[in-house]
Short mmCIF file of C-alpha atoms in Angstrom, two decimals:
data_model
loop_
_atom_site.label_atom_id
_atom_site.label_comp_id
_atom_site.label_asym_id
_atom_site.label_seq_id
_atom_site.Cartn_x
_atom_site.Cartn_y
_atom_site.Cartn_z
CA MET W 286 -21.61 -2.23 -23.64
CA SER W 287 -18.59 -3.08 -26.06
CA ALA W 288 -15.66 -4.87 -25.34
CA PRO W 289 -13.12 -2.22 -24.06
CA THR W 290 -10.26 -1.75 -26.06
CA THR W 291 -7.17 -0.10 -25.94
CA GLY W 292 -4.15 1.74 -27.90
CA THR W 293 -6.70 3.48 -29.38
CA GLY W 294 -6.29 6.81 -31.05
CA THR W 295 -8.40 8.69 -29.01
CA VAL W 296 -6.48 6.89 -25.74
CA LYS W 297 -3.33 7.51 -26.99
CA ARG W 298 -4.02 11.21 -27.65
CA GLY W 299 -5.75 11.54 -25.01
CA LEU W 300 -3.39 11.38 -22.12
CA ALA W 301 -1.72 14.11 -23.94
CA GLU W 302 -5.21 16.40 -23.71
CA MET W 303 -4.88 16.03 -19.87
CA LEU W 304 -1.46 17.18 -19.68
CA LYS W 305 -2.59 20.41 -21.35
CA GLY W 306 -1.13 23.73 -19.15
CA GLY W 307 1.66 21.48 -17.08
CA VAL W 308 5.25 20.84 -16.99
CA ILE W 309 6.73 17.59 -17.79
CA MET W 310 10.74 17.74 -15.77
CA ASP W 311 13.63 15.92 -16.66
CA VAL W 312 14.36 13.61 -14.09
CA VAL W 313 17.36 11.41 -13.76
CA THR W 314 16.67 9.96 -10.42
CA PRO W 315 13.78 8.33 -8.26
CA GLU W 316 14.38 11.29 -5.96
CA GLN W 317 15.01 13.59 -8.78
CA ALA W 318 11.34 12.38 -9.52
CA ARG W 319 9.50 12.89 -6.23
CA ILE W 320 11.17 16.74 -5.97
CA ALA W 321 9.17 16.96 -9.33
CA GLU W 322 5.82 15.27 -8.69
CA ASP W 323 6.06 17.68 -5.44
CA ALA W 324 6.76 21.01 -7.19
CA GLY W 325 3.60 19.97 -9.59
CA ALA W 326 5.40 18.25 -12.71
CA VAL W 327 2.02 16.67 -14.79
CA ALA W 328 4.46 13.82 -15.84
CA VAL W 329 8.41 13.24 -15.46
CA MET W 330 10.81 12.29 -18.44
CA ALA W 331 13.30 9.46 -16.95
CA LEU W 332 16.60 9.11 -18.85
CA GLU W 333 19.67 9.00 -17.20
CA ARG W 334 21.32 12.05 -18.39
CA VAL W 335 20.14 15.40 -18.70
CA PRO W 336 20.87 17.01 -22.50
CA ALA W 337 23.56 19.50 -20.93
CA ASP W 338 25.23 16.03 -19.74
CA ILE W 339 24.84 15.01 -22.74
CA ARG W 340 26.40 17.09 -24.57
CA ALA W 341 28.94 17.83 -22.35
CA GLN W 342 30.40 13.93 -22.19
CA GLY W 343 29.39 12.90 -25.61
CA GLY W 344 29.74 9.90 -26.98
CA VAL W 345 26.41 7.95 -28.34
CA SER W 346 23.43 8.00 -25.97
CA ARG W 347 20.93 5.20 -25.97
CA MET W 348 17.37 4.18 -24.18
CA SER W 349 18.16 4.69 -20.35
CA ASP W 350 19.01 1.03 -18.20
CA PRO W 351 15.36 -0.47 -17.40
CA ASP W 352 16.10 -0.60 -13.41
CA MET W 353 16.24 3.22 -13.28
CA ILE W 354 13.19 3.56 -14.97
CA ASP W 355 11.48 0.86 -13.08
CA GLY W 356 13.19 3.33 -10.16
CA ILE W 357 11.36 6.33 -11.03
CA ILE W 358 8.15 4.74 -12.22
CA GLU W 359 7.82 3.10 -8.61
CA ALA W 360 8.74 6.87 -7.22
CA VAL W 361 6.05 8.56 -8.06
CA SER W 362 2.11 8.21 -9.42
CA ILE W 363 1.98 10.46 -12.10
CA PRO W 364 3.19 9.48 -15.61
CA VAL W 365 6.53 8.48 -16.91
CA MET W 366 7.48 8.61 -20.26
CA ALA W 367 11.08 7.87 -21.71
CA LYS W 368 12.87 8.34 -24.73
CA ALA W 369 13.86 6.30 -27.51
CA ARG W 370 16.59 6.79 -30.40
CA ILE W 371 15.23 7.61 -33.56
CA GLY W 372 14.26 5.04 -35.42
CA HIS W 373 14.81 2.14 -32.45
CA GLN W 374 11.96 0.21 -32.36
CA VAL W 375 12.97 -2.38 -30.01
CA GLU W 376 14.35 0.23 -27.72
CA ALA W 377 10.38 1.30 -28.18
CA GLN W 378 9.06 -1.93 -27.62
CA VAL W 379 11.78 -2.66 -24.62
CA LEU W 380 9.67 0.81 -22.78
CA GLN W 381 6.03 -0.10 -23.76
CA GLU W 382 7.00 -3.59 -22.18
CA LEU W 383 8.43 -1.57 -18.97
CA GLY W 384 5.31 0.04 -18.50
CA VAL W 385 5.75 3.82 -19.09
CA ASP W 386 3.04 5.95 -20.16
CA TYR W 387 4.70 7.94 -23.19
CA VAL W 388 7.42 7.05 -25.67
CA ASP W 389 9.77 10.08 -26.43
CA GLU W 390 11.56 9.33 -29.94
CA SER W 391 13.86 11.34 -28.95
CA GLU W 392 16.70 14.10 -31.13
CA VAL W 393 18.49 13.77 -28.29
CA LEU W 394 19.47 10.49 -28.22
CA SER W 395 21.63 9.67 -31.20
CA PRO W 396 19.52 8.09 -34.01
CA ALA W 397 19.15 4.69 -34.39
CA ASP W 398 17.87 4.60 -38.18
CA TYR W 399 19.18 8.18 -40.29
CA VAL W 400 16.18 7.18 -42.64
CA HIS W 401 13.12 5.89 -40.84
CA HIS W 402 10.85 6.93 -37.94
CA ILE W 403 9.82 4.29 -35.77
CA ASP W 404 6.16 3.26 -37.06
CA LYS W 405 4.23 4.22 -33.74
CA HIS W 406 0.66 3.02 -35.48
CA ARG W 407 2.02 -0.52 -34.00
CA PHE W 408 2.03 0.31 -30.25
CA THR W 409 0.22 0.42 -27.81
CA VAL W 410 1.86 2.98 -25.55
CA PRO W 411 1.52 6.51 -27.19
CA PHE W 412 4.30 8.56 -28.90
CA VAL W 413 5.33 12.30 -28.56
CA CYS W 414 8.02 13.16 -31.51
CA GLY W 415 10.07 16.89 -31.81
CA ALA W 416 9.22 18.57 -34.72
CA THR W 417 10.74 22.07 -36.03
CA ASN W 418 8.34 22.76 -38.44
CA LEU W 419 4.82 22.29 -39.67
CA GLY W 420 6.08 19.47 -42.02
CA GLU W 421 8.02 17.46 -39.35
CA ALA W 422 5.33 17.68 -37.13
CA LEU W 423 2.41 16.15 -39.82
CA ARG W 424 4.73 13.25 -40.70
CA ARG W 425 5.05 12.07 -37.13
CA ILE W 426 1.33 12.63 -36.72
CA THR W 427 1.03 10.44 -40.14
CA GLU W 428 3.58 7.60 -38.73
CA GLY W 429 1.16 7.80 -35.15
CA ALA W 430 3.08 10.53 -33.13
CA ALA W 431 -0.01 10.92 -30.43
CA MET W 432 1.59 14.73 -29.04
CA ILE W 433 4.41 16.79 -30.99
CA ARG W 434 6.96 19.03 -29.02
CA SER W 435 8.68 21.36 -30.82
CA LYS W 436 12.71 20.77 -30.63
CA GLY W 437 14.15 23.72 -29.22
CA GLU W 438 17.73 23.15 -28.51
CA ALA W 439 17.73 20.60 -25.78
CA GLY W 440 20.63 21.38 -23.10
CA THR W 441 21.02 24.73 -23.73
CA GLY W 442 19.36 26.78 -21.53
CA ASP W 443 18.99 29.10 -24.65
CA VAL W 444 15.49 29.37 -25.36
CA SER W 445 15.84 31.23 -28.75
CA GLU W 446 15.59 27.89 -30.93
CA ALA W 447 12.40 27.04 -28.94
CA THR W 448 11.14 29.71 -30.17
CA LYS W 449 11.82 29.77 -33.42
CA HIS W 450 10.46 26.37 -33.43
CA ILE W 451 7.13 26.95 -31.96
CA ARG W 452 6.35 30.24 -34.01
CA THR W 453 7.27 28.53 -37.21
CA ILE W 454 4.46 25.58 -36.75
CA THR W 455 1.91 28.19 -35.35
CA GLY W 456 2.80 30.35 -37.88
CA GLN W 457 2.34 27.77 -40.64
CA ILE W 458 -0.50 26.92 -39.39
CA ARG W 459 -2.32 30.15 -39.95
CA GLU W 460 -0.61 30.33 -43.49
CA LEU W 461 -2.66 26.73 -43.98
CA ALA W 462 -6.05 28.21 -42.12
CA ALA W 463 -6.35 31.32 -44.80
CA LYS W 464 -5.66 29.09 -47.57
CA SER W 465 -8.37 27.77 -50.52
CA GLU W 466 -9.21 24.58 -50.18
CA ASP W 467 -7.82 24.68 -54.00
CA GLU W 468 -4.34 25.66 -52.70
CA LEU W 469 -4.12 22.74 -50.22
CA TYR W 470 -2.89 20.37 -52.68
CA LEU W 471 0.69 22.44 -53.36
CA ALA W 472 0.69 22.72 -49.72
CA ALA W 473 0.82 18.97 -49.30
CA LYS W 474 3.38 19.30 -51.40
CA ASP W 475 5.56 22.00 -49.75
CA LEU W 476 5.12 20.72 -46.31
CA GLN W 477 5.61 16.67 -47.66
CA ALA W 478 2.79 15.77 -45.97
CA PRO W 479 -0.53 13.92 -46.47
CA PHE W 480 -3.47 15.93 -48.15
CA ALA W 481 -6.12 14.94 -45.98
CA LEU W 482 -3.89 16.05 -42.76
CA VAL W 483 -2.91 19.19 -44.10
CA LYS W 484 -6.58 19.55 -44.66
CA GLU W 485 -8.10 18.79 -41.49
CA VAL W 486 -5.56 21.20 -40.38
CA ALA W 487 -6.17 24.09 -42.39
CA GLU W 488 -9.81 23.84 -41.38
CA THR W 489 -9.70 23.44 -37.58
CA GLY W 490 -6.49 25.73 -37.63
CA ALA W 491 -4.82 23.54 -34.79
CA LEU W 492 -2.97 20.19 -34.82
CA PRO W 493 -4.67 17.20 -34.57
CA VAL W 494 -2.66 16.36 -31.26
CA VAL W 495 -1.30 18.17 -28.40
CA LEU W 496 1.74 20.86 -28.65
CA PHE W 497 4.12 21.38 -26.52
CA THR W 498 7.58 22.76 -26.85
CA ALA W 499 11.03 21.61 -25.57
CA GLY W 500 14.56 22.62 -25.49
CA GLY W 501 16.13 25.67 -23.61
CA VAL W 502 13.22 26.76 -21.01
CA ALA W 503 14.96 27.10 -18.89
CA THR W 504 13.15 30.07 -15.92
CA PRO W 505 9.55 30.36 -15.39
CA ALA W 506 9.36 33.31 -17.80
CA ASP W 507 10.65 31.59 -20.46
CA ALA W 508 8.05 28.93 -19.61
CA ALA W 509 5.05 31.83 -20.14
CA PHE W 510 6.78 33.22 -23.20
CA MET W 511 6.27 29.75 -24.88
CA MET W 512 2.64 29.49 -23.98
CA GLN W 513 1.77 33.12 -24.90
CA LEU W 514 3.13 31.71 -28.52
CA GLY W 515 1.01 29.09 -28.42
CA ALA W 516 2.12 26.06 -26.76
CA ASP W 517 -0.35 23.45 -25.18
CA GLY W 518 2.67 23.08 -22.01
CA VAL W 519 6.15 22.68 -21.82
CA PHE W 520 9.05 19.99 -21.73
CA VAL W 521 11.95 21.20 -18.85
CA GLY W 522 15.06 19.57 -19.16
CA SER W 523 18.08 20.38 -18.09
CA GLY W 524 17.14 24.11 -16.95
CA ILE W 525 15.47 22.76 -13.63
CA PHE W 526 18.06 20.09 -11.95
CA LYS W 527 20.90 22.17 -13.17
CA SER W 528 19.60 24.95 -11.20
CA GLY W 529 20.70 26.42 -8.01
CA ASP W 530 17.42 25.34 -6.24
CA PRO W 531 15.37 22.51 -8.30
CA ALA W 532 12.64 22.14 -5.59
CA LYS W 533 11.82 26.31 -6.13
CA ARG W 534 12.60 26.46 -9.44
CA ALA W 535 10.44 23.58 -10.77
CA ALA W 536 7.33 25.33 -8.48
CA ALA W 537 8.04 28.66 -9.93
CA ILE W 538 8.11 27.65 -13.66
CA VAL W 539 4.51 25.56 -12.71
CA LYS W 540 3.07 28.68 -11.52
CA ALA W 541 4.70 30.89 -14.26
CA THR W 542 2.97 28.31 -16.99
CA ALA W 543 -0.56 28.17 -15.37
CA PHE W 544 -0.61 32.09 -15.09
CA HIS W 545 1.37 32.41 -18.23
CA ASP W 546 -0.64 35.05 -19.25
CA ASP W 547 -0.42 36.99 -16.04
CA PRO W 548 2.69 39.49 -15.50
CA LYS W 549 2.08 39.46 -11.27
CA VAL W 550 2.52 35.93 -11.08
CA ILE W 551 5.48 35.07 -13.11
CA ALA W 552 7.23 38.28 -11.98
CA GLU W 553 6.27 36.53 -8.20
CA ALA W 554 7.51 33.11 -9.40
CA SER W 555 10.65 34.64 -10.62
CA ARG W 556 11.79 35.96 -7.50
CA GLY W 557 14.57 34.26 -5.47
CA LEU W 558 14.89 31.48 -7.36
CA GLY W 559 19.37 31.11 -6.68
CA GLU W 560 21.24 30.61 -10.24
CA ALA W 561 19.99 29.24 -13.05
CA MET W 562 21.39 26.92 -15.24
CA VAL W 563 24.56 28.46 -16.95
CA GLY W 564 23.78 27.45 -20.30
CA ILE W 565 25.40 27.71 -23.91
CA ASN W 566 24.45 30.19 -26.36
CA VAL W 567 22.81 28.30 -29.12
CA ALA W 568 25.08 30.73 -32.43
CA ASP W 569 28.10 29.61 -30.60
CA LEU W 570 26.96 25.66 -30.95
CA PRO W 571 29.18 24.01 -34.35
CA ALA W 572 25.80 22.39 -36.82
CA PRO W 573 27.07 19.39 -35.88
CA HIS W 574 26.21 19.49 -32.34
CA ARG W 575 23.23 21.31 -32.67
CA LEU W 576 20.65 18.64 -31.70
CA ALA W 577 17.31 19.77 -34.18
CA GLU W 578 18.98 18.67 -36.75
CA ARG W 579 18.35 15.29 -36.01
CA GLY W 580 15.24 13.98 -36.84
CA TRP W 581 13.71 14.75 -41.04
CA MET T 181 -32.25 32.98 -15.92
CA THR T 182 -31.90 33.14 -19.71
CA SER T 183 -31.41 29.77 -21.87
CA ALA T 184 -27.52 29.52 -22.38
CA PRO T 185 -26.18 29.22 -18.54
CA ARG T 186 -22.65 30.54 -18.25
CA ILE T 187 -20.34 27.53 -16.97
CA GLY T 188 -16.83 28.01 -15.33
CA ILE T 189 -14.22 25.27 -16.04
CA LEU T 190 -11.46 25.60 -13.99
CA ALA T 191 -8.67 26.17 -15.91
CA LEU T 192 -5.30 25.88 -14.10
CA GLN T 193 -4.84 22.37 -15.99
CA GLY T 194 -6.21 19.80 -17.79
CA ASP T 195 -7.83 18.78 -21.29
CA VAL T 196 -9.80 22.55 -20.62
CA ARG T 197 -10.24 23.17 -23.87
CA GLU T 198 -12.36 19.30 -24.43
CA HIS T 199 -15.16 20.70 -22.30
CA ALA T 200 -15.00 23.98 -23.77
CA ARG T 201 -16.06 22.43 -26.63
CA THR T 202 -18.49 20.70 -25.24
CA LEU T 203 -20.48 22.81 -23.41
CA ARG T 204 -20.04 25.72 -26.01
CA GLY T 205 -21.30 23.12 -28.75
CA LEU T 206 -24.79 23.06 -26.25
CA GLY T 207 -25.36 26.41 -26.77
CA ALA T 208 -23.83 27.57 -23.02
CA GLU T 209 -21.60 29.93 -22.15
CA ALA T 210 -17.63 28.17 -21.00
CA VAL T 211 -14.99 30.44 -19.63
CA PRO T 212 -11.69 29.92 -17.90
CA VAL T 213 -11.52 29.81 -13.95
CA ARG T 214 -8.27 30.53 -12.29
CA ARG T 215 -9.54 33.11 -9.82
CA ALA T 216 -11.83 33.51 -7.06
CA GLU T 217 -13.69 36.65 -8.60
CA GLU T 218 -14.21 34.28 -11.55
CA LEU T 219 -15.88 31.77 -9.56
CA GLU T 220 -18.19 34.35 -8.30
CA THR T 221 -19.84 34.55 -12.28
CA VAL T 222 -20.59 30.83 -13.20
CA GLN T 223 -23.71 29.35 -12.33
CA GLY T 224 -21.83 25.87 -12.56
CA LEU T 225 -18.33 24.54 -12.97
CA VAL T 226 -16.63 21.90 -14.57
CA LEU T 227 -13.57 20.26 -13.18
CA PRO T 228 -12.00 18.77 -15.66
CA GLY T 229 -9.67 16.03 -16.64
CA GLY T 230 -5.50 16.46 -15.82
CA GLU T 231 -3.51 15.79 -12.95
CA SER T 232 -5.16 15.70 -9.41
CA SER T 233 -2.27 16.50 -7.57
CA VAL T 234 -1.45 19.01 -9.96
CA ILE T 235 -4.43 20.95 -9.70
CA ASP T 236 -5.31 20.64 -6.06
CA LYS T 237 -1.23 22.80 -5.20
CA LEU T 238 -2.81 25.10 -7.70
CA THR T 239 -5.87 25.78 -6.14
CA ARG T 240 -3.64 25.93 -3.10
CA ILE T 241 -1.05 27.73 -4.01
CA PHE T 242 -3.75 30.38 -5.47
CA GLY T 243 -6.32 30.66 -2.89
CA LEU T 244 -8.86 28.82 -4.97
CA ARG T 245 -9.16 25.55 -3.05
CA GLU T 246 -11.40 27.76 -0.23
CA PRO T 247 -13.56 29.20 -2.32
CA LEU T 248 -13.87 26.43 -4.37
CA VAL T 249 -15.43 24.32 -1.38
CA ALA T 250 -17.84 27.27 -0.17
CA ALA T 251 -19.55 27.22 -3.45
CA ILE T 252 -19.47 23.34 -3.84
CA ARG T 253 -20.85 23.92 -0.24
CA GLY T 254 -23.40 26.31 -1.05
CA GLY T 255 -24.97 23.83 -3.98
CA LEU T 256 -23.31 24.88 -7.05
CA PRO T 257 -23.59 22.18 -10.00
CA VAL T 258 -20.14 20.62 -10.91
CA TYR T 259 -19.07 18.32 -13.13
CA GLY T 260 -15.66 16.58 -12.45
CA THR T 261 -13.63 14.20 -15.03
CA CYS T 262 -11.03 11.84 -13.80
CA ALA T 263 -9.00 14.20 -11.95
CA GLY T 264 -12.30 16.65 -11.04
CA MET T 265 -13.72 13.43 -9.95
CA ILE T 266 -10.81 12.75 -7.38
CA LEU T 267 -11.39 16.89 -6.49
CA LEU T 268 -14.90 16.31 -5.97
CA ALA T 269 -14.42 12.69 -3.60
CA ASP T 270 -14.70 13.22 -0.09
CA ARG T 271 -12.03 10.29 0.19
CA VAL T 272 -9.13 9.31 -1.66
CA GLU T 273 -6.91 6.33 -2.19
CA ASP T 274 -3.03 6.22 -3.14
CA ALA T 275 -2.20 10.01 -3.40
CA ILE T 276 0.45 11.79 -3.37
CA ALA T 277 1.51 12.70 0.03
CA GLY T 278 -0.65 15.73 1.21
CA GLN T 279 -2.43 15.77 -1.94
CA GLN T 280 -6.37 16.98 -1.07
CA THR T 281 -9.70 16.99 -1.96
CA LEU T 282 -12.14 19.52 -1.94
CA GLY T 283 -14.64 17.10 -1.18
CA GLY T 284 -18.75 17.47 -1.89
CA LEU T 285 -18.85 13.72 -2.95
CA ASP T 286 -19.99 10.84 -0.02
CA VAL T 287 -17.82 8.59 -2.00
CA THR T 288 -13.69 6.99 -2.00
CA VAL T 289 -12.05 7.51 -5.55
CA ARG T 290 -9.21 5.45 -6.19
CA ARG T 291 -6.08 7.43 -8.46
CA ASN T 292 -4.68 5.42 -11.22
CA ALA T 293 -7.26 2.72 -10.55
CA PHE T 294 -7.19 0.91 -13.72
CA GLY T 295 -3.22 0.98 -14.15
CA ARG T 296 -0.72 2.79 -16.34
CA GLN T 297 -1.20 4.27 -19.91
CA ASN T 298 -1.11 0.55 -21.49
CA GLU T 299 -4.24 -0.42 -19.54
CA SER T 300 -5.96 2.86 -20.79
CA PHE T 301 -9.19 2.13 -22.49
CA GLU T 302 -12.52 3.50 -24.33
CA THR T 303 -15.70 1.64 -24.28
CA THR T 304 -19.44 2.41 -24.80
CA LEU T 305 -20.97 2.10 -21.03
CA PRO T 306 -25.12 1.83 -20.11
CA VAL T 307 -26.17 4.79 -17.85
CA PRO T 308 -29.95 4.42 -17.63
CA ALA T 309 -30.13 8.10 -16.38
CA LEU T 310 -29.22 9.38 -19.57
CA GLY T 311 -31.04 7.50 -21.53
CA PRO T 312 -31.04 4.19 -23.38
CA VAL T 313 -28.43 4.58 -25.56
CA PRO T 314 -24.90 4.14 -23.87
CA VAL T 315 -22.58 6.46 -23.61
CA ALA T 316 -18.61 6.66 -24.78
CA ALA T 317 -16.57 6.46 -22.53
CA THR T 318 -12.36 7.09 -22.36
CA PHE T 319 -10.79 5.92 -19.67
CA ILE T 320 -7.02 7.66 -19.14
CA ARG T 321 -4.86 6.47 -16.10
CA ALA T 322 -8.42 6.33 -14.82
CA PRO T 323 -9.63 6.54 -11.11
CA GLU T 324 -12.34 3.85 -9.58
CA VAL T 325 -15.10 4.84 -7.11
CA THR T 326 -14.20 1.90 -4.70
CA GLY T 327 -16.46 3.10 -2.31
CA VAL T 328 -19.86 4.92 -1.87
CA GLY T 329 -21.95 6.21 0.80
CA PRO T 330 -25.17 6.74 1.83
CA ALA T 331 -25.47 10.41 0.21
CA ALA T 332 -24.33 9.35 -3.59
CA GLU T 333 -26.27 7.77 -5.72
CA VAL T 334 -23.88 4.60 -8.66
CA LEU T 335 -25.21 6.23 -12.62
CA ALA T 336 -22.55 3.79 -13.81
CA ARG T 337 -21.00 0.63 -13.55
CA LEU T 338 -18.55 -1.56 -15.74
CA GLU T 339 -19.34 -4.97 -16.52
CA ASP T 340 -17.29 -5.85 -14.04
CA GLY T 341 -19.28 -3.76 -11.36
CA ARG T 342 -16.38 -1.23 -10.92
CA ILE T 343 -18.26 2.77 -10.15
CA VAL T 344 -17.23 4.78 -12.61
CA ALA T 345 -19.89 7.63 -12.63
CA VAL T 346 -22.06 9.04 -9.78
CA ARG T 347 -24.22 11.75 -8.41
CA GLN T 348 -24.73 13.49 -5.04
CA GLY T 349 -27.62 16.70 -5.86
CA ALA T 350 -25.76 19.01 -7.84
CA LEU T 351 -22.62 17.27 -8.18
CA LEU T 352 -21.54 14.96 -11.15
CA ALA T 353 -18.40 12.72 -11.43
CA THR T 354 -17.41 10.24 -13.69
CA ALA T 355 -13.70 8.53 -14.28
CA PHE T 356 -14.07 8.93 -17.70
CA HIS T 357 -14.15 11.46 -20.62
CA PRO T 358 -16.79 11.89 -22.71
CA GLU T 359 -15.45 15.25 -23.79
CA VAL T 360 -12.83 13.77 -25.51
CA ALA T 361 -15.38 11.77 -27.68
CA GLY T 362 -18.25 14.01 -28.50
CA GLU T 363 -20.15 12.46 -25.93
CA ASP T 364 -22.45 15.17 -23.99
CA ARG T 365 -25.28 14.06 -22.18
CA PHE T 366 -23.05 14.56 -19.02
CA HIS T 367 -22.82 18.22 -19.84
CA ARG T 368 -26.72 18.23 -20.68
CA LEU T 369 -27.10 17.87 -17.27
CA LEU T 370 -25.07 19.85 -15.78
CA LEU T 371 -26.75 22.66 -17.87
CA ASP T 372 -30.16 21.36 -16.65
CA LEU T 373 -28.80 21.58 -13.01
CA ALA T 374 -27.41 25.24 -13.34
CA ARG T 375 -30.79 25.94 -15.27
CA GLU T 376 -32.55 24.81 -11.95
CA ARG T 377 -30.69 26.91 -9.87
CA GLY T 378 -30.91 29.52 -11.49
#
């Protein structure tokens, strides 16, 4: 028997594989975490303010208080994720020390480094990172990300950016898969990503890590839509706990995600949910307030 | 019975794709199962890794629990990995409130027995029933078997003695994921059981 090894690529990517087909929900209190677990969340994202409130309140947004994260870890038995600022390796070190199961290097928080992302290979804890296109996704994977989520536009309840980003990523993968090998050198240059990784994606027709979607999912139909567009699962941020009946909406989104190809199930899940989050149209957001443009 | 058995993979949530790839690599037909009528068409079943609490909830909401329990009692060959092992266990420790299992394996399983993701690990593990070459085993927030009843047989232990693979008749379960590391011998065994049953 070989000595057990922690923090390997297989182990880091493996947890994300187990989350596929599931819904990861933003929670700000242990009570919300329990509601999410009871509703069928595969994991929760522990944070101090959901993106809609970050947007409304403004100011610098940072890693959550360790006591708050501890409280959520204590409250549930499913995996707990937490966010670090882009580039802020020490916030990520603290989150690893707290025992979170995944670190989200997230554009929803204020970036700590406008040039570099975190060198994620240095960590035992796996990372999920946002991406708006294939090149960005491949750069994050090169830095060690073990899971990608398309960014969407967090805290809006407007699914249009999530649609754009998942369509862009999956469409670019299909384009790569159609190229001949000698065309991949230019593709790697255009994508600003390493050739070996570009070639791997072209050959397999998929990212080497799990691809979730995020940013604006507010209804069971939104979640099923993202799954039909090729997402492996969905993050729901403000959409649940900013709605009229969070427990019911959370359970409905879980059902619609699992049966994303069955309109009958989605129709049934969509009934009697009360009010959805009010939302903001992305088109009405001035460019400096668009979170998806953070990260590169 | 042809040499390519039709194996279902419970596809409510989890690493369905990895199991499908492994089964297809062995020449089996792999089909997702999310409805009772789909279950009726298969000669064997995989319960994948995922979140056991979520898979349990969805089997009950969508009317799959009773057919699954009946199929297991009726002798359908089933292989459960990680969450799938929890679902097959008669008894579970550290479950969430109200969590149920399908049962069938006379064992007690403890959820998240190795700690959090930081403690997740990979290793190679001797499994005498599968031959002399150790298996590649990836443990991800894995459960362990804390009690084995007289009807179940231990297939593998870690060096410290913790039980991580068991068999009882046509039911197989591992706390780890061979399917994420290209290890296919447990799936071969499932296919053998499916062929035997015909």
